[in-house]
Short mmCIF file of C-alpha atoms and ligand atoms in Angstrom, two decimals:
data_model
loop_
_atom_site.label_atom_id
_atom_site.label_comp_id
_atom_site.label_asym_id
_atom_site.label_seq_id
_atom_site.Cartn_x
_atom_site.Cartn_y
_atom_site.Cartn_z
CA UNK H 171 97.96 86.28 112.67
CA UNK H 172 101.44 87.70 112.90
CA UNK H 173 101.57 91.42 113.50
CA UNK H 174 102.68 93.51 110.50
CA UNK H 175 105.92 95.34 111.20
CA UNK H 176 108.15 98.06 109.75
CA UNK H 177 111.58 96.87 108.60
CA UNK H 178 114.17 99.64 108.30
CA UNK H 179 117.37 98.86 106.36
CA UNK H 180 120.15 101.44 106.41
CA UNK H 181 123.78 101.46 105.38
CA UNK H 182 126.39 102.76 102.98
CA UNK H 183 125.87 102.87 99.20
CA UNK H 184 126.09 99.54 97.35
CA UNK H 185 126.01 97.22 100.39
CA UNK H 186 123.13 95.26 98.90
CA UNK H 187 120.37 97.09 100.79
CA UNK H 188 117.96 97.37 97.87
CA UNK H 189 118.44 93.82 96.61
CA UNK H 190 117.92 92.46 100.12
CA UNK H 191 114.97 94.72 100.92
CA UNK H 192 113.18 93.93 97.64
CA UNK H 193 113.52 90.16 98.10
CA UNK H 194 112.56 90.22 101.80
CA UNK H 195 109.46 92.27 100.94
CA UNK H 196 108.54 89.75 98.22
CA UNK H 197 108.88 86.80 100.61
CA UNK H 198 106.86 88.48 103.38
CA UNK H 199 104.26 90.00 101.02
CA UNK H 200 105.27 93.48 102.22
CA UNK H 201 105.57 96.73 100.29
CA UNK H 202 109.12 97.68 99.33
CA UNK H 203 110.18 101.33 99.23
CA UNK H 204 113.62 102.39 98.00
CA UNK H 205 113.97 105.78 99.70
CA UNK H 206 117.23 106.45 97.81
CA UNK H 207 115.21 106.31 94.58
CA UNK H 208 113.12 109.21 95.90
CA UNK H 209 116.21 111.37 96.47
CA UNK H 210 117.50 110.29 93.07
CA UNK H 211 114.21 111.29 91.38
CA UNK H 212 114.38 114.74 93.00
CA UNK H 213 118.01 115.02 91.86
CA UNK H 214 117.06 114.07 88.29
CA UNK H 215 114.44 116.83 88.28
CA UNK H 216 116.97 119.35 89.66
CA UNK H 217 119.50 118.39 86.95
CA UNK H 218 116.98 118.52 84.13
CA UNK H 219 115.56 121.86 85.26
CA UNK H 220 118.93 123.38 86.21
CA UNK H 221 117.82 124.04 89.78
CA UNK H 222 120.59 125.80 91.74
CA UNK H 223 120.91 123.88 95.03
CA UNK H 224 122.42 126.98 96.64
CA UNK H 225 119.25 129.01 95.99
CA UNK H 226 116.59 128.16 98.63
CA UNK H 227 113.80 129.88 96.66
CA UNK H 228 114.57 127.85 93.54
CA UNK H 229 114.70 124.65 95.61
CA UNK H 230 111.32 125.39 97.24
CA UNK H 231 109.74 126.26 93.91
CA UNK H 232 111.07 123.06 92.35
CA UNK H 233 109.84 120.93 95.25
CA UNK H 234 106.32 122.24 94.68
CA UNK H 235 106.51 120.93 91.11
CA UNK H 236 107.76 117.46 92.04
CA UNK H 237 105.61 114.44 92.68
CA UNK H 238 107.46 111.21 93.45
CA UNK H 239 105.47 107.97 93.55
CA UNK H 240 105.92 104.23 93.23
CA UNK H 241 104.07 101.66 91.15
CA UNK H 242 104.58 97.99 90.48
CA UNK H 243 105.73 97.32 86.90
CA UNK H 244 104.44 94.51 84.67
CA UNK H 245 107.51 92.51 85.71
CA UNK H 246 106.40 92.84 89.33
CA UNK H 247 109.16 95.28 90.34
CA UNK H 248 108.55 98.46 92.30
CA UNK H 249 109.44 101.44 90.07
CA UNK H 250 109.83 105.08 90.94
CA UNK H 251 107.83 107.69 89.04
CA UNK H 252 108.59 111.39 88.72
CA UNK H 253 105.50 113.42 87.91
CA UNK H 254 103.78 110.35 86.50
CA UNK H 255 106.69 109.05 84.37
CA UNK H 256 108.82 106.02 85.25
CA UNK H 257 112.42 107.19 85.82
CA UNK H 258 113.75 103.89 87.20
CA UNK H 259 116.50 103.70 84.52
CA UNK H 260 117.49 107.40 84.43
CA UNK H 261 117.97 107.73 88.20
CA UNK H 262 120.69 105.02 88.21
CA UNK H 263 122.94 106.93 85.80
CA UNK H 264 126.30 108.16 87.10
CA UNK H 265 125.33 111.82 86.54
CA UNK H 266 122.54 111.35 89.10
CA UNK H 267 124.81 109.38 91.48
CA UNK H 268 127.34 112.20 91.28
CA UNK H 269 124.81 114.85 92.38
CA UNK H 270 122.40 112.99 94.69
CA UNK H 271 124.33 113.27 97.95
CA UNK H 272 124.51 117.04 97.58
CA UNK H 273 120.77 117.32 96.92
CA UNK H 274 120.07 115.01 99.90
CA UNK H 275 121.78 117.41 102.30
CA UNK H 276 119.05 120.04 101.72
CA UNK H 277 116.61 120.34 104.60
CA UNK H 278 113.48 121.11 102.53
CA UNK H 279 114.19 118.10 100.31
CA UNK H 280 114.54 115.83 103.36
CA UNK H 281 111.40 117.20 105.03
CA UNK H 282 109.32 116.56 101.91
CA UNK H 283 110.67 113.02 101.42
CA UNK H 284 110.45 111.98 105.11
CA UNK H 285 106.87 113.19 105.30
CA UNK H 286 105.93 111.04 102.31
CA UNK H 287 107.90 108.03 103.62
CA UNK H 288 106.09 108.16 106.98
CA UNK H 289 102.72 108.21 105.20
CA UNK H 290 103.74 105.13 103.20
CA UNK H 291 104.64 103.29 106.42
CA UNK H 292 101.53 104.26 108.34
CA UNK H 293 99.87 100.87 107.92
CA UNK H 294 103.11 98.93 108.44
CA UNK H 295 103.87 95.84 106.33
CA UNK H 296 106.71 97.75 104.69
CA UNK H 297 110.43 97.31 104.05
CA UNK H 298 112.21 100.61 103.46
CA UNK H 299 115.89 101.05 102.77
CA UNK H 300 118.01 104.19 102.94
CA UNK H 301 120.32 106.12 105.25
CA UNK H 302 118.07 107.49 108.01
CA UNK H 303 115.16 105.06 108.07
CA UNK H 304 115.90 103.52 111.48
CA UNK H 305 117.13 106.77 113.03
CA UNK H 306 114.77 109.45 111.69
CA UNK H 307 111.95 108.15 109.47
CA UNK H 308 110.85 105.20 111.62
CA UNK H 309 112.67 105.37 114.97
CA UNK H 310 109.97 103.00 116.30
CA UNK H 311 110.52 100.36 113.58
CA UNK H 312 110.18 96.85 114.98
CA UNK H 313 113.27 95.69 113.06
CA UNK H 314 116.29 97.79 112.15
CA UNK H 315 119.25 96.59 110.12
CA UNK H 316 122.50 98.29 109.28
CA UNK H 317 124.37 96.78 106.32
CA UNK H 318 128.09 97.21 105.72
CA UNK H 319 130.62 95.76 103.25
CA UNK H 320 134.19 96.61 102.33
CA UNK H 321 134.70 99.34 99.76
CA UNK H 322 136.11 97.18 96.95
CA UNK H 323 133.29 94.65 97.21
CA UNK H 324 130.77 97.49 97.04
CA UNK H 325 132.54 99.04 94.03
CA UNK H 326 132.59 95.72 92.11
CA UNK H 327 128.89 95.21 92.81
CA UNK H 328 127.97 98.75 91.71
CA UNK H 329 130.09 98.54 88.54
CA UNK H 330 128.37 95.26 87.63
CA UNK H 331 124.96 96.87 88.12
CA UNK H 332 125.94 99.76 85.85
CA UNK H 333 127.26 97.34 83.21
CA UNK H 334 123.95 95.47 83.31
CA UNK H 335 122.38 98.81 82.34
CA UNK H 336 124.95 99.24 79.53
CA UNK H 337 126.80 102.01 81.34
CA UNK H 338 130.56 101.42 81.29
CA UNK H 339 132.22 103.21 84.21
CA UNK H 340 135.85 102.71 85.30
CA UNK H 341 136.28 101.09 88.68
CA UNK H 342 138.29 104.02 90.05
CA UNK H 343 135.44 106.38 89.15
CA UNK H 344 132.95 104.10 90.94
CA UNK H 345 135.24 103.95 94.01
CA UNK H 346 135.61 107.72 94.03
CA UNK H 347 131.84 108.21 93.82
CA UNK H 348 131.18 105.74 96.66
CA UNK H 349 133.82 107.36 98.89
CA UNK H 350 132.53 110.84 98.21
CA UNK H 351 128.92 109.80 98.88
CA UNK H 352 129.95 107.99 102.10
CA UNK H 353 131.69 111.17 103.20
CA UNK H 354 128.76 113.51 102.43
CA UNK H 355 126.06 111.08 103.66
CA UNK H 356 127.82 110.51 107.02
CA UNK H 357 128.92 114.08 107.72
CA UNK H 358 125.86 116.12 106.72
CA UNK H 359 124.02 118.07 109.44
CA UNK H 360 120.55 116.86 108.47
CA UNK H 361 119.93 113.18 109.32
CA UNK H 362 123.48 111.87 108.74
CA UNK H 363 123.96 108.17 108.00
CA UNK H 364 124.57 106.38 111.26
CA UNK H 365 123.70 103.07 112.81
CA UNK H 366 120.70 103.23 115.16
CA UNK H 367 121.71 101.97 118.61
CA UNK H 368 119.13 99.15 118.36
CA UNK H 369 120.00 98.10 114.77
CA UNK H 370 121.44 94.68 113.89
CA UNK H 371 124.65 95.12 111.91
CA UNK H 372 125.22 92.74 109.00
CA UNK H 373 128.52 92.73 107.12
CA UNK H 374 127.70 91.55 103.59
CA UNK H 375 131.28 91.30 102.24
CA UNK H 376 131.50 87.50 102.32
CA UNK H 377 127.80 86.71 102.28
CA UNK H 378 125.69 85.78 99.25
CA UNK H 379 122.43 87.61 98.58
CA UNK H 380 120.48 84.43 99.43
CA UNK H 381 122.22 84.11 102.80
CA UNK H 382 121.63 87.81 103.48
CA UNK H 383 117.95 87.52 102.62
CA UNK H 384 117.51 84.37 104.76
CA UNK H 385 119.07 86.12 107.75
CA UNK H 386 116.82 89.18 107.39
CA UNK H 387 113.68 87.04 106.92
CA UNK H 388 114.61 85.10 110.08
CA UNK H 389 115.07 88.35 112.04
CA UNK H 390 111.79 89.69 110.63
CA UNK H 391 109.85 86.59 111.72
CA UNK H 392 111.36 86.86 115.21
CA UNK H 393 110.29 90.52 115.39
CA UNK H 394 106.76 89.62 114.24
CA UNK H 395 106.46 86.81 116.79
CA UNK H 396 107.81 89.11 119.52
CA UNK H 397 105.17 91.68 118.53
CA UNK H 398 102.41 89.06 118.78
CA UNK H 399 103.62 87.92 122.21
CA UNK H 400 103.77 91.52 123.42
CA UNK H 401 100.22 92.33 122.29
CA UNK H 402 98.48 88.99 123.03
O1 DC U 25 120.53 104.17 98.24
P1 DC U 25 121.08 105.04 97.10
O2 DC U 25 122.55 104.88 96.88
O3 DC U 25 120.29 104.88 95.84
O4 DC U 25 120.85 106.54 97.61
C1 DC U 25 121.22 107.65 96.84
C2 DC U 25 121.55 108.83 97.74
O5 DC U 25 120.37 109.31 98.37
C3 DC U 25 122.55 108.57 98.85
O6 DC U 25 123.87 108.86 98.45
C4 DC U 25 122.11 109.48 99.95
C5 DC U 25 120.66 109.76 99.67
N1 DC U 25 119.74 109.14 100.62
C6 DC U 25 119.47 109.80 101.77
O7 DC U 25 120.05 110.85 102.02
N2 DC U 25 118.57 109.30 102.65
C7 DC U 25 117.94 108.15 102.40
N3 DC U 25 117.03 107.69 103.27
C8 DC U 25 118.22 107.44 101.20
C9 DC U 25 119.15 107.94 100.34
#
């Protein structure tokens, strides 16, 4: 039997991390966790309850009221739940995208999410995507990937996703949001986005999703076989 591993996928917004991670998990029979969805769910709660991110007491109080979980929908997709309600659609709205990077800079928010993410990965057999998965959440992950793509490609992809959800957003607004999130995600003090030194970098600009998935599955199988050789 091949050893179950942890696959950590990090990178900038809209590089195809989630699409790749979800499909790789399906092929390997692993659990898929979209860690960005967790930060988005917290952000949605903060927006709906008017939590002032500059007030640590309010943030702590809100965090005590928040329960983020995942469940597989009837269509077989992993969906994020906030206090028992599916918020998979709401968390993709631009109003959440516009606020999520700010909320993700808060230390108590990160501590709560990382703690939960580590518990989910305890038994391995998991693919998790985000910004700090290979550097902070699972520094011992058997396979780490860092996805990149040029800004315009990412913006086109994100705009198409929003259109599929009937949200019409101008391309310049999408570009601005991606640039601003890249800036905040990479420059924050707590767990900034950076490539782990042992991560494989994949530039997805000129690669189809199928090619991307095939490459990651191939790397995953190599990591599993290497694990078996090391332990046998
Ligand atoms: O992957 P995404 O674009 O849905 O993530 C939304 C935001 O959440 C992103 O701008 C930064 C934050 N995030 C984070 O700080 N750490 C993670 N592991 C995942 C996401």
